[in-house]
mmCIF file of C-alpha atoms in Angstrom:
data_model
loop_
_atom_site.group_PDB
_atom_site.id
_atom_site.type_symbol
_atom_site.label_atom_id
_atom_site.label_comp_id
_atom_site.label_asym_id
_atom_site.label_seq_id
_atom_site.Cartn_x
_atom_site.Cartn_y
_atom_site.Cartn_z
ATOM 1 C CA MET A 1 -9.114 -9.291 1.007
ATOM 2 C CA VAL A 2 -10.621 -8.558 -2.394
ATOM 3 C CA GLY A 3 -8.677 -5.290 -2.528
ATOM 4 C CA HIS A 4 -5.494 -7.042 -1.493
ATOM 5 C CA SER A 5 -5.909 -9.770 -4.078
ATOM 6 C CA LEU A 6 -6.313 -7.109 -6.775
ATOM 7 C CA ALA A 7 -3.687 -4.638 -5.585
ATOM 8 C CA PHE A 8 -0.814 -6.912 -4.559
ATOM 9 C CA PRO A 9 -0.222 -8.662 -7.907
ATOM 10 C CA THR A 10 -0.689 -5.351 -9.696
ATOM 11 C CA ALA A 11 1.887 -3.631 -7.470
ATOM 12 C CA GLY A 12 4.368 -6.430 -8.133
ATOM 13 C CA ALA A 13 3.812 -6.269 -11.873
ATOM 14 C CA LEU A 14 4.157 -2.492 -11.995
ATOM 15 C CA THR A 15 7.258 -2.649 -9.838
ATOM 16 C CA SER A 16 8.916 -5.242 -12.039
ATOM 17 C CA ARG A 17 8.127 -3.233 -15.178
ATOM 18 C CA THR A 18 9.328 0.128 -13.894
ATOM 19 C CA ALA A 19 12.283 -0.787 -11.681
ATOM 20 C CA PRO A 20 15.752 -0.889 -13.202
ATOM 21 C CA VAL A 21 16.812 -4.473 -13.880
ATOM 22 C CA GLU A 22 19.787 -4.262 -11.517
ATOM 23 C CA ARG A 23 17.527 -3.101 -8.629
ATOM 24 C CA GLN A 24 14.447 -5.268 -9.155
ATOM 25 C CA GLY A 25 15.392 -7.784 -6.474
ATOM 26 C CA SER A 26 15.876 -5.214 -3.742
ATOM 27 C CA ILE A 27 12.774 -3.260 -4.723
ATOM 28 C CA MET A 28 10.618 -6.394 -4.846
ATOM 29 C CA GLY A 29 12.028 -7.385 -1.449
ATOM 30 C CA LEU A 30 11.021 -3.997 -0.056
ATOM 31 C CA LEU A 31 7.536 -4.437 -1.528
ATOM 32 C CA MET A 32 7.209 -7.840 0.150
ATOM 33 C CA ALA A 33 8.515 -6.460 3.458
ATOM 34 C CA GLN A 34 5.991 -3.623 3.389
ATOM 35 C CA ASN A 35 3.209 -6.103 2.716
ATOM 36 C CA ALA A 36 4.266 -8.274 5.649
ATOM 37 C CA GLY A 37 4.713 -5.232 7.888
ATOM 38 C CA GLY A 38 1.203 -4.082 7.086
ATOM 39 C CA ARG A 39 -0.185 -7.483 8.016
ATOM 40 C CA ILE A 40 1.673 -7.345 11.329
ATOM 41 C CA VAL A 41 0.954 -3.719 12.274
ATOM 42 C CA ALA A 42 -2.541 -3.079 10.892
ATOM 43 C CA PRO A 43 -4.672 -5.611 12.834
ATOM 44 C CA PRO A 44 -3.543 -4.564 16.332
ATOM 45 C CA LEU A 45 -3.542 -0.887 15.351
ATOM 46 C CA PHE A 46 -7.064 -0.967 13.959
ATOM 47 C CA GLY A 47 -8.180 -3.128 16.887
ATOM 48 C CA LEU A 48 -6.910 -0.454 19.259
ATOM 49 C CA ILE A 49 -8.639 2.254 17.236
ATOM 50 C CA TYR A 50 -11.847 0.192 17.322
ATOM 51 C CA GLU A 51 -11.597 -0.301 21.078
ATOM 52 C CA GLN A 52 -10.794 3.330 21.879
ATOM 53 C CA ALA A 53 -12.888 5.241 19.346
ATOM 54 C CA GLY A 54 -15.759 3.017 18.245
ATOM 55 C CA HIS A 55 -16.667 0.620 15.483
ATOM 56 C CA ASP A 56 -16.893 3.165 12.630
ATOM 57 C CA VAL A 57 -13.543 4.890 13.170
ATOM 58 C CA PRO A 58 -11.276 2.150 11.707
ATOM 59 C CA TRP A 59 -13.133 2.554 8.401
ATOM 60 C CA TYR A 60 -12.517 6.302 8.446
ATOM 61 C CA ALA A 61 -8.870 5.723 9.340
ATOM 62 C CA GLY A 62 -8.579 3.372 6.351
ATOM 63 C CA VAL A 63 -10.047 6.045 4.078
ATOM 64 C CA VAL A 64 -7.526 8.583 5.382
ATOM 65 C CA LEU A 65 -4.649 6.162 4.729
ATOM 66 C CA VAL A 66 -5.816 5.550 1.165
ATOM 67 C CA LEU A 67 -6.240 9.285 0.561
ATOM 68 C CA LEU A 68 -2.684 9.816 1.784
ATOM 69 C CA ALA A 69 -1.362 7.036 -0.455
ATOM 70 C CA VAL A 70 -3.000 8.235 -3.681
ATOM 71 C CA PRO A 71 -0.924 11.437 -4.107
ATOM 72 C CA ALA A 72 2.247 9.494 -3.312
ATOM 73 C CA ALA A 73 1.352 6.855 -5.891
ATOM 74 C CA LEU A 74 0.541 9.477 -8.522
ATOM 75 C CA GLN A 75 3.854 11.196 -7.873
ATOM 76 C CA LEU A 76 5.702 7.902 -8.282
ATOM 77 C CA VAL A 77 3.899 7.206 -11.538
ATOM 78 C CA GLY A 78 4.916 10.642 -12.788
ATOM 79 C CA LEU A 79 8.525 9.981 -11.839
ATOM 80 C CA THR A 80 8.635 6.654 -13.658
ATOM 81 C CA ARG A 81 7.062 7.810 -16.931
ATOM 82 C CA LYS A 82 9.473 7.933 -19.796
ATOM 83 C CA PRO A 83 9.532 11.175 -21.814
ATOM 84 C CA ALA A 84 7.826 10.950 -25.165
#
């Protein structure tokens, strides 16, 4: 929960600063929906992984998910930067 409490407000702030004014509502809604979806999907998914593969595997699966998200996040940051 520490990671969530640091990442979620930051994601909202970055989204509100980089999204076009006319699209902020829909983009923030999508951000909130993804957050809720993760809270619905992740616990049973990681519980199943824990049950089927052992107690260490959910941690490795979490690492893989973060490693997959980092390049996507960096690409989005590059797309939203304004030319100098």
